[in-house]
Amino acid sequence: MTTADTTRPATATRRLRRPKGMTAHVLLVLAVLISVFPFVWTIVMATNTTEDIYKSPPKLTFGSHLLENIRHVLDTIDFFGSMLNTIVVACVTTVLVLFIDSLAAFAFAKFDFPGRKVLFGTLLVFMMLPLQLAVLPQFILMSEIGWVGMLKALALPALANAFGIFWLHQYIQNGVPDELLDAARIDGAGFFRQYWNIALPMIKPALSFLAIYAFVNAWNDYVWPLIVLTDPSHVTLQVELAQLHVGHTTDYSMVMAGVLMAALPLVVVFAVFARGFIAGATEGAVQGS
């Protein structure tokens, strides 16, 4: 067989793969544009006036009224005070969720104890229930312990996150070798030392994802803070932003400016934690290839 005969199939294969690759790139570009468009449209509305938004066809270019709309937001609501409350709640909730959920997931994944399967099955059942069912029992509990109106009433119900425990359980079960834990036990390491020195460093990508998930959920939570926070000085950002809609006419450019300001911290959190998540996932892919 000549060299020309061997190169022809390879060339033909590359020609067949090229259209598939182009199609995948086009689909990815379309998906990115569709995902980014709501954020870009928010910026467009925040930089224009409400009259520009109501025009037909609507104005699709950036305007020059962003600072004016931001000033209206700051004059209408206590934006920075409510943002500080939300930052405190979201940070405390995220840290506690990472610790408690990873600890529970490690016990479920790597230790055998009486009732483990029943408890884990119960956890999966509760994960499928709508969160609204827990609002009334949670409020009664907060009322009994005297936490109604306090910011700590927002962190306690979110600690044992069923999804977080399930997510970390699956990751630990496949990503933490039993041989390392057995070696640690031989060296005299107890449960917490195995968890802290062996399991946690190996599940950083999963923890990064869970950190983003927990922070975004705590930041965007509206119903539970609206119910349990009776003190106006302890109102979170989402509840405070809802006050921008009060009245017969809504200044949508001001509302979008407030939404844009509230979304910026989420972008920062995603940029910080997504780097560790993507780096860890890429490292695992390279090692497994």
PDB file of C-alpha atoms in Angstrom, residues 29-138:
ATOM      1  CA  VAL A  29     -22.163  30.586  19.667  1.00  0.00           C
ATOM      2  CA  LEU A  30     -25.963  30.686  19.428  1.00  0.00           C
ATOM      3  CA  ALA A  31     -26.290  29.226  22.927  1.00  0.00           C
ATOM      4  CA  VAL A  32     -23.896  31.858  24.313  1.00  0.00           C
ATOM      5  CA  LEU A  33     -25.769  34.685  22.572  1.00  0.00           C
ATOM      6  CA  ILE A  34     -29.120  33.463  23.892  1.00  0.00           C
ATOM      7  CA  SER A  35     -27.688  33.150  27.424  1.00  0.00           C
ATOM      8  CA  VAL A  36     -26.032  36.577  27.384  1.00  0.00           C
ATOM      9  CA  PHE A  37     -28.931  38.478  25.791  1.00  0.00           C
ATOM     10  CA  PRO A  38     -31.047  38.899  28.999  1.00  0.00           C
ATOM     11  CA  PHE A  39     -28.058  40.416  30.819  1.00  0.00           C
ATOM     12  CA  VAL A  40     -27.273  42.735  27.887  1.00  0.00           C
ATOM     13  CA  TRP A  41     -30.948  43.728  27.662  1.00  0.00           C
ATOM     14  CA  THR A  42     -30.919  44.550  31.378  1.00  0.00           C
ATOM     15  CA  ILE A  43     -27.943  46.859  30.815  1.00  0.00           C
ATOM     16  CA  VAL A  44     -29.707  48.494  27.858  1.00  0.00           C
ATOM     17  CA  MET A  45     -32.833  49.187  29.919  1.00  0.00           C
ATOM     18  CA  ALA A  46     -30.768  50.398  32.883  1.00  0.00           C
ATOM     19  CA  THR A  47     -28.941  52.944  30.724  1.00  0.00           C
ATOM     20  CA  ASN A  48     -32.060  54.342  29.065  1.00  0.00           C
ATOM     21  CA  THR A  49     -35.323  55.853  30.261  1.00  0.00           C
ATOM     22  CA  THR A  50     -38.682  54.153  30.683  1.00  0.00           C
ATOM     23  CA  GLU A  51     -39.963  56.091  27.665  1.00  0.00           C
ATOM     24  CA  ASP A  52     -37.199  54.574  25.533  1.00  0.00           C
ATOM     25  CA  ILE A  53     -38.172  51.095  26.752  1.00  0.00           C
ATOM     26  CA  TYR A  54     -41.807  51.619  25.693  1.00  0.00           C
ATOM     27  CA  LYS A  55     -40.881  52.753  22.178  1.00  0.00           C
ATOM     28  CA  SER A  56     -41.897  50.541  19.286  1.00  0.00           C
ATOM     29  CA  PRO A  57     -39.558  49.129  18.158  1.00  0.00           C
ATOM     30  CA  PRO A  58     -37.698  49.280  21.479  1.00  0.00           C
ATOM     31  CA  LYS A  59     -34.326  50.954  21.703  1.00  0.00           C
ATOM     32  CA  LEU A  60     -31.578  48.322  21.550  1.00  0.00           C
ATOM     33  CA  THR A  61     -28.547  50.557  22.096  1.00  0.00           C
ATOM     34  CA  PHE A  62     -26.953  51.697  25.337  1.00  0.00           C
ATOM     35  CA  GLY A  63     -28.070  55.058  26.665  1.00  0.00           C
ATOM     36  CA  SER A  64     -26.567  57.716  28.930  1.00  0.00           C
ATOM     37  CA  HIS A  65     -28.986  57.589  31.896  1.00  0.00           C
ATOM     38  CA  LEU A  66     -27.301  54.889  34.007  1.00  0.00           C
ATOM     39  CA  LEU A  67     -25.986  57.236  36.705  1.00  0.00           C
ATOM     40  CA  GLU A  68     -29.334  59.001  36.875  1.00  0.00           C
ATOM     41  CA  ASN A  69     -31.196  55.710  37.292  1.00  0.00           C
ATOM     42  CA  ILE A  70     -28.735  54.548  39.956  1.00  0.00           C
ATOM     43  CA  ARG A  71     -29.254  57.797  41.840  1.00  0.00           C
ATOM     44  CA  HIS A  72     -33.030  57.237  41.740  1.00  0.00           C
ATOM     45  CA  VAL A  73     -32.524  53.733  43.167  1.00  0.00           C
ATOM     46  CA  LEU A  74     -30.382  55.029  46.027  1.00  0.00           C
ATOM     47  CA  ASP A  75     -32.926  57.787  46.785  1.00  0.00           C
ATOM     48  CA  THR A  76     -35.871  55.366  46.807  1.00  0.00           C
ATOM     49  CA  ILE A  77     -34.590  52.415  48.876  1.00  0.00           C
ATOM     50  CA  ASP A  78     -31.844  51.632  51.382  1.00  0.00           C
ATOM     51  CA  PHE A  79     -29.830  49.748  48.792  1.00  0.00           C
ATOM     52  CA  PHE A  80     -26.464  49.464  50.534  1.00  0.00           C
ATOM     53  CA  GLY A  81     -27.971  48.615  53.923  1.00  0.00           C
ATOM     54  CA  SER A  82     -30.017  45.780  52.469  1.00  0.00           C
ATOM     55  CA  MET A  83     -27.026  44.654  50.390  1.00  0.00           C
ATOM     56  CA  LEU A  84     -24.890  44.436  53.530  1.00  0.00           C
ATOM     57  CA  ASN A  85     -27.569  42.277  55.183  1.00  0.00           C
ATOM     58  CA  THR A  86     -27.666  40.034  52.130  1.00  0.00           C
ATOM     59  CA  ILE A  87     -23.876  39.723  51.951  1.00  0.00           C
ATOM     60  CA  VAL A  88     -23.727  38.670  55.614  1.00  0.00           C
ATOM     61  CA  VAL A  89     -26.513  36.114  55.196  1.00  0.00           C
ATOM     62  CA  ALA A  90     -25.166  34.716  51.904  1.00  0.00           C
ATOM     63  CA  CYS A  91     -21.568  34.398  53.145  1.00  0.00           C
ATOM     64  CA  VAL A  92     -22.499  32.797  56.474  1.00  0.00           C
ATOM     65  CA  THR A  93     -24.965  30.441  54.776  1.00  0.00           C
ATOM     66  CA  THR A  94     -22.442  29.407  52.120  1.00  0.00           C
ATOM     67  CA  VAL A  95     -19.678  28.647  54.633  1.00  0.00           C
ATOM     68  CA  LEU A  96     -21.989  26.633  56.883  1.00  0.00           C
ATOM     69  CA  VAL A  97     -23.524  24.762  53.947  1.00  0.00           C
ATOM     70  CA  LEU A  98     -20.078  23.777  52.658  1.00  0.00           C
ATOM     71  CA  PHE A  99     -18.996  22.511  56.082  1.00  0.00           C
ATOM     72  CA  ILE A 100     -22.158  20.698  57.180  1.00  0.00           C
ATOM     73  CA  ASP A 101     -23.077  19.252  53.777  1.00  0.00           C
ATOM     74  CA  SER A 102     -19.549  17.992  53.082  1.00  0.00           C
ATOM     75  CA  LEU A 103     -19.321  16.465  56.546  1.00  0.00           C
ATOM     76  CA  ALA A 104     -22.657  14.660  56.134  1.00  0.00           C
ATOM     77  CA  ALA A 105     -21.833  13.575  52.568  1.00  0.00           C
ATOM     78  CA  PHE A 106     -18.474  12.157  53.673  1.00  0.00           C
ATOM     79  CA  ALA A 107     -20.164  10.105  56.394  1.00  0.00           C
ATOM     80  CA  PHE A 108     -22.821   8.802  53.991  1.00  0.00           C
ATOM     81  CA  ALA A 109     -20.311   7.976  51.241  1.00  0.00           C
ATOM     82  CA  LYS A 110     -17.435   6.377  53.136  1.00  0.00           C
ATOM     83  CA  PHE A 111     -18.734   5.048  56.474  1.00  0.00           C
ATOM     84  CA  ASP A 112     -21.162   2.264  57.245  1.00  0.00           C
ATOM     85  CA  PHE A 113     -23.463   2.875  60.211  1.00  0.00           C
ATOM     86  CA  PRO A 114     -26.905   1.611  61.236  1.00  0.00           C
ATOM     87  CA  GLY A 115     -29.721   3.199  59.226  1.00  0.00           C
ATOM     88  CA  ARG A 116     -27.444   4.786  56.633  1.00  0.00           C
ATOM     89  CA  LYS A 117     -29.474   3.669  53.605  1.00  0.00           C
ATOM     90  CA  VAL A 118     -32.778   4.646  55.242  1.00  0.00           C
ATOM     91  CA  LEU A 119     -31.464   8.084  56.179  1.00  0.00           C
ATOM     92  CA  PHE A 120     -30.019   8.694  52.730  1.00  0.00           C
ATOM     93  CA  GLY A 121     -33.256   7.555  51.068  1.00  0.00           C
ATOM     94  CA  THR A 122     -35.198   9.917  53.327  1.00  0.00           C
ATOM     95  CA  LEU A 123     -32.839  12.699  52.286  1.00  0.00           C
ATOM     96  CA  LEU A 124     -33.577  12.021  48.612  1.00  0.00           C
ATOM     97  CA  VAL A 125     -37.321  12.118  49.306  1.00  0.00           C
ATOM     98  CA  PHE A 126     -37.045  15.503  51.009  1.00  0.00           C
ATOM     99  CA  MET A 127     -34.945  16.784  48.097  1.00  0.00           C
ATOM    100  CA  MET A 128     -37.900  16.156  45.769  1.00  0.00           C
ATOM    101  CA  LEU A 129     -40.427  18.051  47.913  1.00  0.00           C
ATOM    102  CA  PRO A 130     -41.194  21.699  47.062  1.00  0.00           C
ATOM    103  CA  LEU A 131     -39.516  24.176  49.388  1.00  0.00           C
ATOM    104  CA  GLN A 132     -42.790  26.012  49.974  1.00  0.00           C
ATOM    105  CA  LEU A 133     -44.016  23.127  52.161  1.00  0.00           C
ATOM    106  CA  ALA A 134     -41.379  23.974  54.767  1.00  0.00           C
ATOM    107  CA  VAL A 135     -42.265  27.668  55.097  1.00  0.00           C
ATOM    108  CA  LEU A 136     -44.929  27.295  57.810  1.00  0.00           C
ATOM    109  CA  PRO A 137     -42.994  24.781  59.979  1.00  0.00           C
ATOM    110  CA  GLN A 138     -39.877  26.933  59.671  1.00  0.00           C
TER     111      GLN A 138
END
